[in-house]
PDB file of C-alpha atoms in Angstrom:
ATOM      1  CA  MET A   1     -21.788 -10.446 -47.702  1.00  0.00           C
ATOM      2  CA  SER A   2     -19.720 -13.482 -48.749  1.00  0.00           C
ATOM      3  CA  THR A   3     -19.351 -15.548 -51.735  1.00  0.00           C
ATOM      4  CA  SER A   4     -21.005 -18.171 -50.423  1.00  0.00           C
ATOM      5  CA  ALA A   5     -24.719 -18.760 -51.593  1.00  0.00           C
ATOM      6  CA  THR A   6     -25.705 -18.875 -47.734  1.00  0.00           C
ATOM      7  CA  PRO A   7     -25.164 -15.986 -46.076  1.00  0.00           C
ATOM      8  CA  SER A   8     -23.931 -16.087 -41.987  1.00  0.00           C
ATOM      9  CA  VAL A   9     -25.447 -14.431 -39.391  1.00  0.00           C
ATOM     10  CA  LEU A  10     -24.013 -14.278 -35.867  1.00  0.00           C
ATOM     11  CA  PHE A  11     -25.642 -13.004 -32.524  1.00  0.00           C
ATOM     12  CA  VAL A  12     -23.758 -11.634 -29.550  1.00  0.00           C
ATOM     13  CA  CYS A  13     -25.095 -10.522 -26.069  1.00  0.00           C
ATOM     14  CA  VAL A  14     -23.367 -10.786 -22.707  1.00  0.00           C
ATOM     15  CA  HIS A  15     -24.474 -14.402 -21.704  1.00  0.00           C
ATOM     16  CA  ASN A  16     -25.676 -16.045 -24.695  1.00  0.00           C
ATOM     17  CA  ALA A  17     -28.526 -17.099 -22.482  1.00  0.00           C
ATOM     18  CA  GLY A  18     -31.100 -15.088 -23.907  1.00  0.00           C
ATOM     19  CA  ARG A  19     -31.507 -12.654 -26.766  1.00  0.00           C
ATOM     20  CA  SER A  20     -29.353 -14.029 -28.437  1.00  0.00           C
ATOM     21  CA  GLN A  21     -30.173 -17.368 -28.296  1.00  0.00           C
ATOM     22  CA  MET A  22     -33.765 -16.547 -28.797  1.00  0.00           C
ATOM     23  CA  ALA A  23     -32.602 -14.548 -32.233  1.00  0.00           C
ATOM     24  CA  ALA A  24     -30.689 -17.577 -33.039  1.00  0.00           C
ATOM     25  CA  ALA A  25     -33.646 -19.952 -32.724  1.00  0.00           C
ATOM     26  CA  PHE A  26     -35.838 -17.916 -34.733  1.00  0.00           C
ATOM     27  CA  LEU A  27     -33.646 -17.325 -37.346  1.00  0.00           C
ATOM     28  CA  THR A  28     -33.030 -21.184 -37.332  1.00  0.00           C
ATOM     29  CA  HIS A  29     -36.978 -21.862 -37.541  1.00  0.00           C
ATOM     30  CA  LEU A  30     -37.929 -18.953 -40.241  1.00  0.00           C
ATOM     31  CA  GLY A  31     -34.994 -19.411 -42.407  1.00  0.00           C
ATOM     32  CA  GLY A  32     -34.138 -23.100 -42.448  1.00  0.00           C
ATOM     33  CA  ASP A  33     -30.914 -23.924 -44.437  1.00  0.00           C
ATOM     34  CA  ARG A  34     -31.047 -20.965 -46.395  1.00  0.00           C
ATOM     35  CA  VAL A  35     -28.824 -19.147 -43.986  1.00  0.00           C
ATOM     36  CA  LEU A  36     -25.890 -20.171 -41.256  1.00  0.00           C
ATOM     37  CA  VAL A  37     -26.779 -19.049 -37.721  1.00  0.00           C
ATOM     38  CA  ARG A  38     -24.169 -18.494 -35.125  1.00  0.00           C
ATOM     39  CA  SER A  39     -24.849 -17.080 -31.393  1.00  0.00           C
ATOM     40  CA  ALA A  40     -21.987 -16.466 -28.814  1.00  0.00           C
ATOM     41  CA  GLY A  41     -21.951 -14.428 -25.616  1.00  0.00           C
ATOM     42  CA  SER A  42     -18.895 -12.279 -24.399  1.00  0.00           C
ATOM     43  CA  ALA A  43     -19.326 -13.483 -20.990  1.00  0.00           C
ATOM     44  CA  PRO A  44     -21.217 -16.589 -21.400  1.00  0.00           C
ATOM     45  CA  ALA A  45     -23.809 -18.111 -19.060  1.00  0.00           C
ATOM     46  CA  HIS A  46     -23.634 -21.764 -17.861  1.00  0.00           C
ATOM     47  CA  THR A  47     -27.260 -22.705 -18.825  1.00  0.00           C
ATOM     48  CA  VAL A  48     -29.974 -20.705 -21.128  1.00  0.00           C
ATOM     49  CA  ASN A  49     -32.478 -18.867 -18.979  1.00  0.00           C
ATOM     50  CA  PRO A  50     -35.550 -20.631 -17.884  1.00  0.00           C
ATOM     51  CA  ALA A  51     -37.917 -18.109 -18.750  1.00  0.00           C
ATOM     52  CA  VAL A  52     -36.470 -18.143 -22.315  1.00  0.00           C
ATOM     53  CA  VAL A  53     -36.977 -21.929 -22.426  1.00  0.00           C
ATOM     54  CA  GLU A  54     -40.475 -21.703 -21.219  1.00  0.00           C
ATOM     55  CA  ALA A  55     -41.194 -18.623 -23.489  1.00  0.00           C
ATOM     56  CA  MET A  56     -39.958 -20.119 -26.704  1.00  0.00           C
ATOM     57  CA  ARG A  57     -41.647 -23.341 -25.902  1.00  0.00           C
ATOM     58  CA  GLU A  58     -44.965 -21.039 -25.742  1.00  0.00           C
ATOM     59  CA  VAL A  59     -44.170 -20.710 -29.747  1.00  0.00           C
ATOM     60  CA  GLY A  60     -43.145 -23.975 -30.203  1.00  0.00           C
ATOM     61  CA  ILE A  61     -39.357 -23.974 -30.635  1.00  0.00           C
ATOM     62  CA  ASP A  62     -37.355 -26.004 -28.086  1.00  0.00           C
ATOM     63  CA  VAL A  63     -34.178 -24.104 -27.019  1.00  0.00           C
ATOM     64  CA  SER A  64     -33.853 -26.531 -23.845  1.00  0.00           C
ATOM     65  CA  ALA A  65     -30.908 -28.274 -25.298  1.00  0.00           C
ATOM     66  CA  GLU A  66     -29.144 -25.003 -26.623  1.00  0.00           C
ATOM     67  CA  THR A  67     -25.887 -24.126 -24.365  1.00  0.00           C
ATOM     68  CA  PRO A  68     -24.302 -20.614 -24.051  1.00  0.00           C
ATOM     69  CA  LYS A  69     -21.299 -20.305 -26.302  1.00  0.00           C
ATOM     70  CA  VAL A  70     -17.877 -18.073 -25.882  1.00  0.00           C
ATOM     71  CA  LEU A  71     -17.526 -15.455 -28.647  1.00  0.00           C
ATOM     72  CA  THR A  72     -14.321 -16.125 -30.610  1.00  0.00           C
ATOM     73  CA  THR A  73     -12.685 -14.112 -33.184  1.00  0.00           C
ATOM     74  CA  GLU A  74     -13.301 -16.948 -35.800  1.00  0.00           C
ATOM     75  CA  ALA A  75     -17.161 -16.846 -35.283  1.00  0.00           C
ATOM     76  CA  VAL A  76     -17.248 -13.103 -36.150  1.00  0.00           C
ATOM     77  CA  GLN A  77     -14.648 -13.214 -39.170  1.00  0.00           C
ATOM     78  CA  SER A  78     -16.666 -16.437 -40.700  1.00  0.00           C
ATOM     79  CA  SER A  79     -20.132 -14.245 -40.617  1.00  0.00           C
ATOM     80  CA  ASP A  80     -21.348 -11.645 -42.991  1.00  0.00           C
ATOM     81  CA  VAL A  81     -23.599 -10.105 -40.293  1.00  0.00           C
ATOM     82  CA  VAL A  82     -22.937  -9.541 -36.850  1.00  0.00           C
ATOM     83  CA  ILE A  83     -25.849  -8.468 -34.585  1.00  0.00           C
ATOM     84  CA  THR A  84     -25.039  -7.342 -30.803  1.00  0.00           C
ATOM     85  CA  MET A  85     -27.386  -7.333 -28.201  1.00  0.00           C
ATOM     86  CA  GLY A  86     -25.605  -5.177 -25.248  1.00  0.00           C
ATOM     87  CA  CYS A  87     -22.066  -6.898 -25.786  1.00  0.00           C
ATOM     88  CA  GLY A  88     -20.845  -3.172 -25.745  1.00  0.00           C
ATOM     89  CA  ASP A  89     -17.008  -3.422 -26.754  1.00  0.00           C
ATOM     90  CA  ALA A  90     -16.540  -7.179 -26.563  1.00  0.00           C
ATOM     91  CA  CYS A  91     -17.125  -8.118 -29.880  1.00  0.00           C
ATOM     92  CA  PRO A  92     -14.234  -7.341 -32.514  1.00  0.00           C
ATOM     93  CA  TYR A  93     -14.664  -5.444 -35.462  1.00  0.00           C
ATOM     94  CA  PHE A  94     -13.729  -6.775 -38.923  1.00  0.00           C
ATOM     95  CA  PRO A  95     -14.105  -4.534 -41.634  1.00  0.00           C
ATOM     96  CA  GLY A  96     -16.306  -5.726 -44.511  1.00  0.00           C
ATOM     97  CA  LYS A  97     -18.896  -7.050 -41.929  1.00  0.00           C
ATOM     98  CA  ARG A  98     -22.430  -6.022 -41.708  1.00  0.00           C
ATOM     99  CA  TYR A  99     -22.900  -4.997 -37.802  1.00  0.00           C
ATOM    100  CA  LEU A 100     -26.077  -4.233 -36.465  1.00  0.00           C
ATOM    101  CA  ASP A 101     -26.966  -3.513 -32.652  1.00  0.00           C
ATOM    102  CA  TRP A 102     -30.165  -4.263 -31.704  1.00  0.00           C
ATOM    103  CA  GLN A 103     -31.373  -2.678 -28.386  1.00  0.00           C
ATOM    104  CA  LEU A 104     -33.312  -4.762 -26.639  1.00  0.00           C
ATOM    105  CA  GLU A 105     -34.506  -5.351 -22.858  1.00  0.00           C
ATOM    106  CA  ASP A 106     -32.091  -8.279 -21.211  1.00  0.00           C
ATOM    107  CA  PRO A 107     -34.067 -11.245 -19.664  1.00  0.00           C
ATOM    108  CA  ALA A 108     -31.866 -12.000 -17.371  1.00  0.00           C
ATOM    109  CA  GLY A 109     -33.508 -12.368 -13.949  1.00  0.00           C
ATOM    110  CA  GLN A 110     -37.222 -11.704 -15.727  1.00  0.00           C
ATOM    111  CA  GLY A 111     -39.987 -14.279 -15.606  1.00  0.00           C
ATOM    112  CA  VAL A 112     -41.870 -15.321 -18.906  1.00  0.00           C
ATOM    113  CA  ALA A 113     -44.348 -12.541 -18.397  1.00  0.00           C
ATOM    114  CA  ALA A 114     -41.250 -10.315 -19.006  1.00  0.00           C
ATOM    115  CA  VAL A 115     -39.740 -12.401 -21.686  1.00  0.00           C
ATOM    116  CA  ARG A 116     -42.373 -12.619 -23.776  1.00  0.00           C
ATOM    117  CA  PRO A 117     -42.599  -9.009 -25.426  1.00  0.00           C
ATOM    118  CA  ILE A 118     -38.957  -9.174 -25.663  1.00  0.00           C
ATOM    119  CA  ARG A 119     -39.276 -12.686 -27.708  1.00  0.00           C
ATOM    120  CA  ASP A 120     -42.130 -11.089 -29.611  1.00  0.00           C
ATOM    121  CA  GLU A 121     -39.721  -7.989 -30.580  1.00  0.00           C
ATOM    122  CA  ILE A 122     -37.054 -10.326 -31.374  1.00  0.00           C
ATOM    123  CA  GLU A 123     -39.358 -12.548 -33.975  1.00  0.00           C
ATOM    124  CA  ARG A 124     -40.500  -8.864 -35.551  1.00  0.00           C
ATOM    125  CA  ARG A 125     -36.922  -8.058 -35.977  1.00  0.00           C
ATOM    126  CA  ILE A 126     -35.794 -11.617 -37.175  1.00  0.00           C
ATOM    127  CA  ARG A 127     -38.503 -11.373 -39.845  1.00  0.00           C
ATOM    128  CA  ASP A 128     -37.517  -7.559 -41.075  1.00  0.00           C
ATOM    129  CA  LEU A 129     -33.872  -9.368 -41.407  1.00  0.00           C
ATOM    130  CA  LEU A 130     -34.806 -12.080 -43.324  1.00  0.00           C
ATOM    131  CA  THR A 131     -36.883  -9.852 -45.882  1.00  0.00           C
ATOM    132  CA  GLU A 132     -33.515  -7.713 -46.240  1.00  0.00           C
ATOM    133  CA  LEU A 133     -31.350 -11.331 -46.765  1.00  0.00           C
ATOM    134  CA  GLY A 134     -34.001 -11.894 -49.603  1.00  0.00           C
ATOM    135  CA  ILE A 135     -35.142 -15.308 -47.749  1.00  0.00           C
ATOM    136  CA  GLU A 136     -39.000 -15.625 -47.652  1.00  0.00           C
ATOM    137  CA  PRO A 137     -39.667 -17.223 -43.654  1.00  0.00           C
ATOM    138  CA  THR A 138     -40.802 -20.771 -44.046  1.00  0.00           C
ATOM    139  CA  ALA A 139     -43.458 -19.944 -41.444  1.00  0.00           C
TER     140      ALA A 139
END
């Protein structure tokens, strides 16, 4: 972990339009200002997946204003925990960082019904991550 009292987490997937956006939104929602949250993609899409926007709206989290961001070396360097979700070897590696790889189905091209179980699994993993970081979820 960094010397900062606030841990930082970076979520990375290919398009930064689905899984990483949901994970970042859940961590922001449940962790508040007790954790710094980033997300990025190795090949970002133009917009967040509409089915993801709808699935997150169903649980009271609005990601409609989010935009996919490109993965940068600086984002990785400034994060304590880097969680990849299918970005493969595109994610740079730096010693001293904690890396996790979450194998999750890609919601690209899926409808809301297919996104819901992915969303729910991401929320479960975020709650576990908060516990590991010693942060009590706000909700």
